């Protein structure tokens, strides 16, 4: 006898194969059978006529560990993710993670989590421990860093993540770090050094690292940042195809929006970054600092293209553009950035990407879908809509409405591609014996509803989400059970 029988649906199995009519039977935490199953008895029958059943989504680039914004240990239920159909969260990205890995995973294991949880080791996190105040990584510090990374992967991390803007790590250091992660069985995921002016150089560095370290590489949230970078899309595509032709395991992920979300520090790069940390700045240095910030604001499209988005409500900042805020304060936009940074910073949304390139990046065969999101308390603070809408937005806007990617291909980018990259066994596909991580969606209606103006809104059309055989979303609403597990590399 089956626990659950899903009948009447079109099956999209996650491999990229075309949809076919098949019923899916679940017993315990696994898929017991796929096929006609006409005589099967089941404890629960889900009539999925007119709907699609597919694997649960694996969000390979997520910040669910990040406590400041409400991480997994403070909000293990993570409704904003499960309601999108995410059944596995992969946290610890962009160079920052919790540490030690074994303690963190043991802590999460004690919680009632709604979806599966895995993490990378943040390179910046272990770098700080290995450097112990030193400015550069000498051979001894580098060796220590690599030891920590191997240890972290052995304790179950998926590999190492880097956050390279403003990092002083050399390419050589990164090769060693990637090699250590790969030898232990993990991957190298990278928020590359520059997504704007030096995008192509940064992608080239990531490809070099794959080649020299013999490491699987994931380029995180691939984008062309700033209008002067947009025309580089042709070369970017050629580089990725060339790496693939060479047999290098270089893949990437992307969220389906043209605005990004990060700290206001993103406007204080390079020279500005160096001078910001300097005590007793001279007047000339402050001028240089402001000039560098001004250049970056211009590169980002001007102060009206940056919207302040504090994580905790702050009326003088909430939803104000940098242009509005600097006017309110009687400061120049660069002075306002300096003031906000010195007060501890604030997050902001930057309108820096273009729709045409988003289409092209999403359609690339080596690109997966990721949210780059955080766990959020519904209704609290300004949020990037990707936290609620990433996967349904791809399925609604980019698959059904605009035809950028066929449905089967889009599902593959959300399921088997990330699962294979991370070697998550028996996940990311619908087949007999695999874990019962499943989504039942309505292909006619599925779409996001969260916007930049009204960001805390659940999507529509994600009817059921099943995690390890337990029902986490039923008839479009959050269900009571928590069936997520910690996923370890080994
Ligand atoms: Zn990042």
Short mmCIF file of C-alpha atoms and ligand atoms in Angstrom, two decimals:
data_model
loop_
_atom_site.label_atom_id
_atom_site.label_comp_id
_atom_site.label_asym_id
_atom_site.label_seq_id
_atom_site.Cartn_x
_atom_site.Cartn_y
_atom_site.Cartn_z
CA UNK A 1 0.00 0.00 0.00
CA UNK A 2 1.22 3.50 -0.91
CA UNK A 3 1.16 6.43 1.49
CA UNK A 4 0.40 8.93 -1.26
CA UNK A 5 -0.78 8.45 -4.83
CA UNK A 6 -0.55 11.45 -7.15
CA UNK A 7 -2.77 10.75 -10.12
CA UNK A 8 -3.85 12.50 -13.29
CA UNK A 9 -0.77 14.73 -13.63
CA UNK A 10 1.70 15.24 -16.43
CA UNK A 11 5.09 14.13 -15.14
CA UNK A 12 8.17 16.26 -15.79
CA UNK A 13 10.88 14.13 -14.28
CA UNK A 14 13.66 16.76 -14.00
CA UNK A 15 16.02 15.20 -16.53
CA UNK A 16 14.90 17.52 -19.31
CA UNK A 17 12.72 14.82 -20.88
CA UNK A 18 9.35 15.89 -22.27
CA UNK A 19 6.26 15.75 -20.09
CA UNK A 20 4.41 12.44 -20.07
CA UNK A 21 1.31 11.12 -18.41
CA UNK A 22 2.28 9.10 -15.31
CA UNK A 23 1.06 8.60 -11.77
CA UNK A 24 3.51 8.78 -8.87
CA UNK A 25 3.33 6.64 -5.75
CA UNK A 26 5.08 7.57 -2.51
CA UNK A 27 5.87 5.21 0.34
CA UNK A 28 7.75 6.48 3.38
CA UNK A 29 10.33 9.01 2.24
CA UNK A 30 10.79 7.56 -1.25
CA UNK A 31 9.06 7.37 -4.60
CA UNK A 32 7.80 3.78 -4.63
CA UNK A 33 6.51 3.65 -8.19
CA UNK A 34 5.98 5.69 -11.34
CA UNK A 35 3.51 4.57 -14.01
CA UNK A 36 -0.11 3.58 -14.45
CA UNK A 37 -0.61 2.28 -10.89
CA UNK A 38 -4.29 1.73 -11.66
CA UNK A 39 -4.90 -0.84 -8.92
CA UNK A 40 -2.73 0.82 -6.29
CA UNK A 41 -4.21 1.49 -2.88
CA UNK A 42 -3.04 4.58 -1.08
CA UNK A 43 -3.55 6.30 2.28
CA UNK A 44 -3.91 9.64 0.54
CA UNK A 45 -4.86 10.28 -3.08
CA UNK A 46 -4.03 13.62 -4.65
CA UNK A 47 -6.03 14.38 -7.78
CA UNK A 48 -3.60 16.30 -9.94
CA UNK A 49 -5.62 16.37 -13.17
CA UNK A 50 -4.45 19.23 -15.34
CA UNK A 51 -1.38 19.77 -13.17
CA UNK A 52 2.30 18.95 -13.49
CA UNK A 53 4.27 16.87 -11.00
CA UNK A 54 8.02 17.43 -10.94
CA UNK A 55 10.97 17.14 -8.54
CA UNK A 56 11.20 19.67 -5.68
CA UNK A 57 13.41 22.64 -6.43
CA UNK A 58 17.03 22.70 -5.22
CA UNK A 59 18.06 26.29 -4.50
CA UNK A 60 21.80 26.07 -5.03
CA UNK A 61 22.47 29.69 -4.10
CA UNK A 62 20.83 30.81 -0.92
CA UNK A 63 21.72 32.71 2.25
CA UNK A 64 19.48 30.78 4.63
CA UNK A 65 22.25 30.55 7.23
CA UNK A 66 22.43 34.33 7.67
CA UNK A 67 21.12 35.06 11.14
CA UNK A 68 20.95 38.85 10.84
CA UNK A 69 18.13 38.52 8.34
CA UNK A 70 16.41 35.65 10.12
CA UNK A 71 18.35 32.49 9.31
CA UNK A 72 17.46 28.83 9.52
CA UNK A 73 18.16 28.61 13.26
CA UNK A 74 15.74 31.42 14.11
CA UNK A 75 13.10 30.62 11.52
CA UNK A 76 13.44 26.95 10.59
CA UNK A 77 10.04 26.94 8.92
CA UNK A 78 11.19 29.16 6.05
CA UNK A 79 7.76 29.51 4.49
CA UNK A 80 8.89 32.02 1.87
CA UNK A 81 11.03 29.30 0.30
CA UNK A 82 8.83 26.22 0.65
CA UNK A 83 5.84 28.06 -0.84
CA UNK A 84 7.91 28.54 -4.01
CA UNK A 85 8.46 24.79 -4.25
CA UNK A 86 11.97 24.76 -2.80
CA UNK A 87 12.63 21.41 -1.10
CA UNK A 88 16.39 21.88 -0.61
CA UNK A 89 18.13 25.06 0.52
CA UNK A 90 21.87 25.40 -0.04
CA UNK A 91 23.21 28.13 2.26
CA UNK A 92 26.67 29.51 3.06
CA UNK A 93 27.18 31.31 -0.23
CA UNK A 94 29.20 34.35 -1.32
CA UNK A 95 32.07 33.58 1.03
CA UNK A 96 30.10 33.65 4.30
CA UNK A 97 28.86 30.65 6.27
CA UNK A 98 28.38 29.41 9.78
CA UNK A 99 31.37 27.64 11.34
CA UNK A 100 32.22 25.03 12.51
CA UNK A 101 30.20 23.08 9.95
CA UNK A 102 29.57 20.03 12.17
CA UNK A 103 28.20 22.16 15.02
CA UNK A 104 26.02 24.18 12.66
CA UNK A 105 24.58 21.11 10.94
CA UNK A 106 24.02 19.37 14.30
CA UNK A 107 22.15 22.47 15.52
CA UNK A 108 19.94 22.59 12.42
CA UNK A 109 19.30 18.87 12.76
CA UNK A 110 17.69 19.50 16.16
CA UNK A 111 15.17 21.88 14.60
CA UNK A 112 11.93 21.18 12.81
CA UNK A 113 12.84 22.30 9.32
CA UNK A 114 10.40 22.39 6.44
CA UNK A 115 12.88 21.70 3.66
CA UNK A 116 16.24 20.00 3.32
CA UNK A 117 19.24 22.07 4.28
CA UNK A 118 22.83 21.99 3.10
CA UNK A 119 25.64 24.51 3.28
CA UNK A 120 28.88 25.60 1.74
CA UNK A 121 31.90 26.69 3.78
CA UNK A 122 32.46 30.42 3.38
CA UNK A 123 35.99 31.15 2.18
CA UNK A 124 35.95 34.54 3.95
CA UNK A 125 34.73 32.81 7.11
CA UNK A 126 37.66 30.36 7.30
CA UNK A 127 40.12 32.86 5.83
CA UNK A 128 39.62 35.12 8.83
CA UNK A 129 40.41 32.20 11.13
CA UNK A 130 43.51 31.15 9.18
CA UNK A 131 44.92 34.67 8.80
CA UNK A 132 44.51 35.65 12.45
CA UNK A 133 45.05 39.33 11.76
CA UNK A 134 47.71 38.90 9.07
CA UNK A 135 47.08 41.04 5.99
CA UNK A 136 47.99 38.48 3.34
CA UNK A 137 47.79 34.72 3.22
CA UNK A 138 51.36 33.45 3.67
CA UNK A 139 52.02 29.77 2.93
CA UNK A 140 51.29 28.79 6.51
CA UNK A 141 47.93 30.62 6.58
CA UNK A 142 46.99 29.19 3.18
CA UNK A 143 47.76 25.68 4.36
CA UNK A 144 45.64 26.23 7.45
CA UNK A 145 42.79 27.60 5.28
CA UNK A 146 42.89 24.52 3.07
CA UNK A 147 42.92 22.24 6.12
CA UNK A 148 39.79 23.95 7.45
CA UNK A 149 38.07 23.57 4.08
CA UNK A 150 38.88 19.87 3.87
CA UNK A 151 37.60 19.45 7.42
CA UNK A 152 34.40 21.33 6.59
CA UNK A 153 33.69 19.18 3.53
CA UNK A 154 34.40 16.04 5.54
CA UNK A 155 31.87 17.30 8.07
CA UNK A 156 29.28 17.54 5.32
CA UNK A 157 29.62 20.90 3.55
CA UNK A 158 29.00 20.92 -0.22
CA UNK A 159 32.29 22.70 -0.91
CA UNK A 160 33.62 26.22 -0.54
CA UNK A 161 32.01 29.50 -1.56
CA UNK A 162 33.86 32.73 -2.25
CA UNK A 163 32.81 36.37 -2.18
CA UNK A 164 35.53 38.13 -4.12
CA UNK A 165 34.59 41.79 -4.57
CA UNK A 166 37.00 43.64 -2.28
CA UNK A 167 38.75 40.39 -1.29
CA UNK A 168 42.52 40.48 -1.17
CA UNK A 169 42.76 36.76 -2.01
CA UNK A 170 45.02 36.12 -5.01
CA UNK A 171 44.06 33.82 -7.88
CA UNK A 172 46.73 31.41 -6.60
CA UNK A 173 45.12 31.30 -3.19
CA UNK A 174 41.76 30.55 -4.80
CA UNK A 175 43.24 27.75 -6.88
CA UNK A 176 44.60 26.13 -3.72
CA UNK A 177 41.28 26.62 -1.93
CA UNK A 178 39.33 25.14 -4.84
CA UNK A 179 41.75 22.22 -5.12
CA UNK A 180 41.36 21.46 -1.40
CA UNK A 181 37.56 21.53 -1.69
CA UNK A 182 37.58 19.36 -4.83
CA UNK A 183 39.97 16.76 -3.40
CA UNK A 184 37.71 16.40 -0.39
CA UNK A 185 34.79 15.89 -2.80
CA UNK A 186 33.26 19.37 -2.81
CA UNK A 187 32.77 22.13 -5.36
CA UNK A 188 33.94 25.74 -5.67
CA UNK A 189 31.08 28.28 -5.85
CA UNK A 190 32.02 31.86 -6.53
CA UNK A 191 30.55 35.31 -6.31
CA UNK A 192 33.20 36.40 -8.77
CA UNK A 193 35.56 39.34 -8.31
CA UNK A 194 33.65 41.76 -10.51
CA UNK A 195 30.26 41.54 -12.21
CA UNK A 196 30.62 44.93 -13.91
CA UNK A 197 33.61 46.68 -15.47
CA UNK A 198 35.87 43.63 -15.13
CA UNK A 199 33.20 40.95 -15.59
CA UNK A 200 35.05 39.10 -18.35
CA UNK A 201 38.32 39.07 -16.42
CA UNK A 202 36.47 37.72 -13.39
CA UNK A 203 34.77 34.96 -15.42
CA UNK A 204 38.15 34.11 -16.93
CA UNK A 205 39.59 33.80 -13.42
CA UNK A 206 36.80 31.37 -12.43
CA UNK A 207 37.51 29.29 -15.56
CA UNK A 208 41.25 29.30 -14.78
CA UNK A 209 40.47 28.04 -11.30
CA UNK A 210 38.41 25.16 -12.72
CA UNK A 211 41.23 24.26 -15.08
CA UNK A 212 44.16 24.53 -12.71
CA UNK A 213 42.55 23.22 -9.54
CA UNK A 214 40.61 20.53 -11.42
CA UNK A 215 37.59 21.63 -9.43
CA UNK A 216 33.89 21.80 -10.30
CA UNK A 217 33.09 25.52 -10.46
CA UNK A 218 29.75 27.27 -10.02
CA UNK A 219 29.57 30.95 -10.96
CA UNK A 220 26.99 32.43 -8.63
CA UNK A 221 24.21 34.81 -9.73
CA UNK A 222 25.73 35.38 -13.18
CA UNK A 223 24.89 38.84 -14.46
CA UNK A 224 26.03 41.81 -16.51
CA UNK A 225 26.11 44.64 -13.95
CA UNK A 226 25.81 48.22 -15.21
CA UNK A 227 24.68 49.40 -18.64
CA UNK A 228 28.25 49.67 -19.95
CA UNK A 229 28.67 45.93 -19.19
CA UNK A 230 25.54 44.82 -21.07
CA UNK A 231 27.22 44.60 -24.51
CA UNK A 232 29.72 42.08 -23.06
CA UNK A 233 27.06 39.37 -23.11
CA UNK A 234 28.28 37.95 -26.47
CA UNK A 235 31.82 37.43 -25.21
CA UNK A 236 30.52 36.10 -21.91
CA UNK A 237 28.49 33.44 -23.72
CA UNK A 238 31.44 32.50 -25.92
CA UNK A 239 33.68 32.06 -22.89
CA UNK A 240 31.22 29.73 -21.19
CA UNK A 241 30.69 27.64 -24.34
CA UNK A 242 34.45 27.43 -24.87
CA UNK A 243 34.98 26.22 -21.30
CA UNK A 244 32.26 23.62 -21.84
CA UNK A 245 33.90 22.49 -25.10
CA UNK A 246 37.15 22.09 -23.22
CA UNK A 247 35.30 19.77 -20.84
CA UNK A 248 35.68 22.07 -17.85
CA UNK A 249 32.97 21.65 -15.21
CA UNK A 250 31.98 25.33 -15.17
CA UNK A 251 28.29 26.05 -14.57
CA UNK A 252 26.40 29.03 -13.22
CA UNK A 253 23.12 30.13 -11.72
CA UNK A 254 20.85 33.12 -12.06
CA UNK A 255 17.83 34.70 -10.37
CA UNK A 256 15.03 36.00 -12.64
CA UNK A 257 15.16 39.72 -11.83
CA UNK A 258 17.09 42.67 -13.21
CA UNK A 259 17.64 44.35 -9.86
CA UNK A 260 20.08 43.04 -7.29
CA UNK A 261 20.07 43.34 -3.53
CA UNK A 262 23.17 43.87 -1.44
CA UNK A 263 24.78 46.21 1.09
CA UNK A 264 25.34 49.89 0.33
CA UNK A 265 29.04 48.98 0.53
CA UNK A 266 28.67 47.84 -3.06
CA UNK A 267 28.99 51.54 -3.94
CA UNK A 268 32.34 51.78 -2.15
CA UNK A 269 34.63 49.53 -4.13
CA UNK A 270 38.35 49.42 -4.86
CA UNK A 271 39.97 52.71 -3.79
CA UNK A 272 36.89 53.62 -1.78
CA UNK A 273 36.95 50.31 0.03
CA UNK A 274 40.58 50.77 1.05
CA UNK A 275 40.04 54.32 2.25
CA UNK A 276 36.84 53.53 4.12
CA UNK A 277 38.67 51.35 6.61
CA UNK A 278 41.41 53.90 7.15
CA UNK A 279 41.51 55.76 10.45
CA UNK A 280 42.52 59.46 10.42
CA UNK A 281 41.76 60.05 6.75
CA UNK A 282 43.25 63.28 5.42
CA UNK A 283 40.99 65.77 3.65
CA UNK A 284 42.59 64.75 0.33
CA UNK A 285 41.87 61.09 1.03
CA UNK A 286 38.25 61.85 1.87
CA UNK A 287 37.95 63.68 -1.45
CA UNK A 288 39.45 60.66 -3.23
CA UNK A 289 37.07 58.38 -1.36
CA UNK A 290 34.02 60.44 -2.35
CA UNK A 291 35.22 60.61 -5.95
CA UNK A 292 35.53 56.81 -6.05
CA UNK A 293 32.02 56.41 -4.62
CA UNK A 294 30.69 58.92 -7.14
CA UNK A 295 32.21 56.95 -10.02
CA UNK A 296 30.60 53.78 -8.72
CA UNK A 297 27.20 55.51 -8.35
CA UNK A 298 27.49 56.67 -11.96
CA UNK A 299 28.47 53.17 -13.09
CA UNK A 300 25.39 51.83 -11.28
CA UNK A 301 23.14 54.18 -13.27
CA UNK A 302 22.89 57.16 -10.91
CA UNK A 303 21.41 57.66 -7.40
CA UNK A 304 17.82 57.20 -8.60
CA UNK A 305 18.64 53.58 -9.53
CA UNK A 306 19.51 52.62 -5.95
CA UNK A 307 16.68 52.06 -3.47
CA UNK A 308 17.42 51.74 0.24
CA UNK A 309 15.99 48.54 1.69
CA UNK A 310 16.71 48.11 5.41
CA UNK A 311 16.06 44.64 6.79
CA UNK A 312 14.42 46.07 9.88
CA UNK A 313 11.92 48.87 9.42
CA UNK A 314 13.46 52.37 9.33
CA UNK A 315 11.01 54.99 8.06
CA UNK A 316 13.64 57.53 6.95
CA UNK A 317 15.22 54.86 4.72
CA UNK A 318 12.44 52.45 3.72
CA UNK A 319 11.95 52.46 -0.01
CA UNK A 320 13.72 55.83 -0.52
CA UNK A 321 16.07 56.06 -3.45
CA UNK A 322 19.62 57.22 -2.82
CA UNK A 323 18.65 60.39 -4.71
CA UNK A 324 15.69 61.01 -2.33
CA UNK A 325 17.67 60.22 0.79
CA UNK A 326 20.65 62.43 -0.04
CA UNK A 327 18.26 65.30 -0.80
CA UNK A 328 16.49 64.74 2.56
CA UNK A 329 19.83 64.85 4.34
CA UNK A 330 21.27 67.79 2.41
CA UNK A 331 24.19 65.66 1.27
CA UNK A 332 25.59 64.67 -2.09
CA UNK A 333 24.78 61.07 -3.03
CA UNK A 334 28.41 60.07 -2.41
CA UNK A 335 28.36 61.74 1.02
CA UNK A 336 25.12 59.92 1.81
CA UNK A 337 26.72 56.57 0.94
CA UNK A 338 29.66 57.41 3.18
CA UNK A 339 27.35 58.43 6.02
CA UNK A 340 25.23 55.27 5.73
CA UNK A 341 28.31 53.05 5.53
CA UNK A 342 29.91 54.62 8.57
CA UNK A 343 26.67 54.17 10.51
CA UNK A 344 26.94 50.43 9.95
CA UNK A 345 25.51 50.17 6.45
CA UNK A 346 22.11 49.38 5.04
CA UNK A 347 21.00 47.03 2.31
CA UNK A 348 19.79 48.38 -1.00
CA UNK A 349 18.27 47.33 -4.30
CA UNK A 350 20.19 48.29 -7.44
CA UNK A 351 18.54 48.56 -10.83
CA UNK A 352 21.57 47.53 -12.88
CA UNK A 353 20.73 44.64 -15.19
CA UNK A 354 18.84 44.33 -18.46
CA UNK A 355 15.98 42.08 -19.44
CA UNK A 356 17.45 40.97 -22.78
CA UNK A 357 20.60 39.64 -21.12
CA UNK A 358 18.55 37.96 -18.39
CA UNK A 359 16.75 36.02 -21.14
CA UNK A 360 20.02 34.99 -22.73
CA UNK A 361 21.65 33.96 -19.46
CA UNK A 362 18.61 31.94 -18.32
CA UNK A 363 18.55 30.11 -21.65
CA UNK A 364 22.23 29.07 -21.53
CA UNK A 365 22.50 25.29 -21.12
CA UNK A 366 25.02 25.59 -18.26
CA UNK A 367 22.88 27.99 -16.21
CA UNK A 368 20.61 26.86 -13.37
CA UNK A 369 17.97 28.82 -11.45
CA UNK A 370 18.76 30.04 -7.92
CA UNK A 371 17.17 32.61 -5.65
CA UNK A 372 20.21 34.23 -3.97
CA UNK A 373 17.54 34.73 -1.32
CA UNK A 374 17.16 34.88 2.44
CA UNK A 375 14.60 33.49 4.82
CA UNK A 376 12.22 36.29 5.67
CA UNK A 377 9.60 36.93 8.30
CA UNK A 378 6.42 37.66 6.34
CA UNK A 379 5.70 41.39 6.26
CA UNK A 380 8.87 42.50 7.99
CA UNK A 381 11.18 45.07 6.36
CA UNK A 382 11.81 45.64 2.68
CA UNK A 383 12.60 42.41 0.88
CA UNK A 384 13.80 41.48 -2.58
CA UNK A 385 10.86 39.74 -4.30
CA UNK A 386 13.12 36.81 -5.17
CA UNK A 387 12.74 35.65 -1.57
CA UNK A 388 9.12 34.76 -2.40
CA UNK A 389 8.93 34.49 -6.16
CA UNK A 390 12.06 33.18 -7.89
CA UNK A 391 10.97 29.75 -9.09
CA UNK A 392 7.32 30.56 -9.90
CA UNK A 393 8.51 33.67 -11.78
CA UNK A 394 10.71 31.60 -14.06
CA UNK A 395 7.84 29.17 -14.66
CA UNK A 396 5.24 31.90 -15.22
CA UNK A 397 6.92 34.88 -16.82
CA UNK A 398 9.88 33.27 -18.58
CA UNK A 399 8.42 29.87 -19.53
CA UNK A 400 4.69 30.38 -20.13
CA UNK A 401 4.45 34.05 -21.05
CA UNK A 402 7.70 34.79 -22.84
CA UNK A 403 8.87 31.36 -23.99
CA UNK A 404 12.48 32.00 -23.00
CA UNK A 405 12.97 28.38 -21.86
CA UNK A 406 10.70 25.34 -22.39
CA UNK A 407 9.04 24.03 -19.24
CA UNK A 408 10.97 20.73 -19.09
CA UNK A 409 14.27 22.58 -19.48
CA UNK A 410 13.36 25.13 -16.80
CA UNK A 411 12.47 22.34 -14.37
CA UNK A 412 15.81 20.67 -15.11
CA UNK A 413 17.60 23.93 -14.24
CA UNK A 414 15.80 23.92 -10.86
CA UNK A 415 16.21 20.22 -10.03
CA UNK A 416 18.57 17.65 -11.59
CA UNK A 417 21.22 20.19 -12.62
CA UNK A 418 21.87 21.55 -9.11
CA UNK A 419 21.40 18.09 -7.56
CA UNK A 420 24.02 16.60 -9.90
CA UNK A 421 26.41 19.48 -9.39
CA UNK A 422 26.22 18.92 -5.64
CA UNK A 423 26.09 15.12 -5.94
CA UNK A 424 22.88 15.01 -3.93
CA UNK A 425 22.07 11.35 -4.24
CA UNK A 426 18.57 10.35 -5.31
CA UNK A 427 17.32 13.93 -5.45
CA UNK A 428 16.39 16.29 -8.28
CA UNK A 429 14.62 13.61 -10.32
CA UNK A 430 11.33 11.74 -10.22
CA UNK A 431 12.02 8.04 -10.53
CA UNK A 432 11.39 4.92 -8.53
CA UNK A 433 13.69 4.81 -5.50
CA UNK A 434 14.49 8.53 -5.41
CA UNK A 435 13.54 10.63 -2.39
CA UNK A 436 9.99 11.90 -2.56
CA UNK A 437 10.82 15.61 -2.89
CA UNK A 438 8.04 16.73 -5.21
CA UNK A 439 6.17 19.77 -6.46
CA UNK A 440 2.73 19.72 -8.02
CA UNK A 441 2.09 22.91 -9.93
CA UNK A 442 -0.46 24.37 -12.26
CA UNK A 443 1.36 25.30 -15.48
CA UNK A 444 -1.55 27.55 -16.56
CA UNK A 445 -1.43 29.78 -13.49
CA UNK A 446 1.93 29.41 -11.76
CA UNK A 447 3.52 32.80 -11.22
CA UNK A 448 5.13 35.09 -8.67
CA UNK A 449 3.20 37.89 -6.98
CA UNK A 450 5.95 39.56 -4.95
CA UNK A 451 7.13 42.87 -6.40
CA UNK A 452 9.72 45.40 -5.33
CA UNK A 453 6.89 47.56 -3.96
CA UNK A 454 5.02 44.72 -2.26
CA UNK A 455 7.62 42.05 -1.67
CA UNK A 456 6.13 39.78 1.00
CA UNK A 457 3.68 37.95 -1.23
CA UNK A 458 3.47 34.24 -1.82
CA UNK A 459 3.28 32.99 -5.38
CA UNK A 460 0.31 31.21 -6.94
CA UNK A 461 0.08 27.89 -8.73
CA UNK A 462 2.38 25.88 -6.45
CA UNK A 463 -0.34 23.51 -5.26
CA UNK A 464 1.57 20.83 -3.35
CA UNK A 465 5.10 20.52 -2.04
CA UNK A 466 6.25 17.18 -0.67
CA UNK A 467 9.53 16.87 1.23
CA UNK A 468 10.92 13.40 2.01
CA UNK A 469 7.42 12.01 1.54
CA UNK A 470 5.75 14.52 3.91
CA UNK A 471 3.27 17.13 2.73
CA UNK A 472 4.66 20.64 3.36
CA UNK A 473 2.25 22.62 1.17
CA UNK A 474 -1.27 21.36 0.42
CA UNK A 475 -3.83 22.96 -1.90
CA UNK A 476 -1.62 26.05 -2.15
CA UNK A 477 -1.36 26.61 1.61
CA UNK A 478 1.41 25.84 4.10
CA UNK A 479 0.75 22.50 5.84
CA UNK A 480 1.66 21.71 9.42
CA UNK A 481 4.41 19.14 9.04
CA UNK A 482 8.19 19.65 8.96
CA UNK A 483 9.94 16.90 7.05
CA UNK A 484 13.23 18.52 6.01
CA UNK A 485 16.61 16.95 6.71
CA UNK A 486 20.18 18.10 6.88
CA UNK A 487 22.00 16.94 3.73
CA UNK A 488 25.70 16.19 4.09
CA UNK A 489 28.25 15.78 1.37
CA UNK A 490 29.37 12.37 2.61
ZN1 LIG B 1 26.79 36.97 -3.95
#
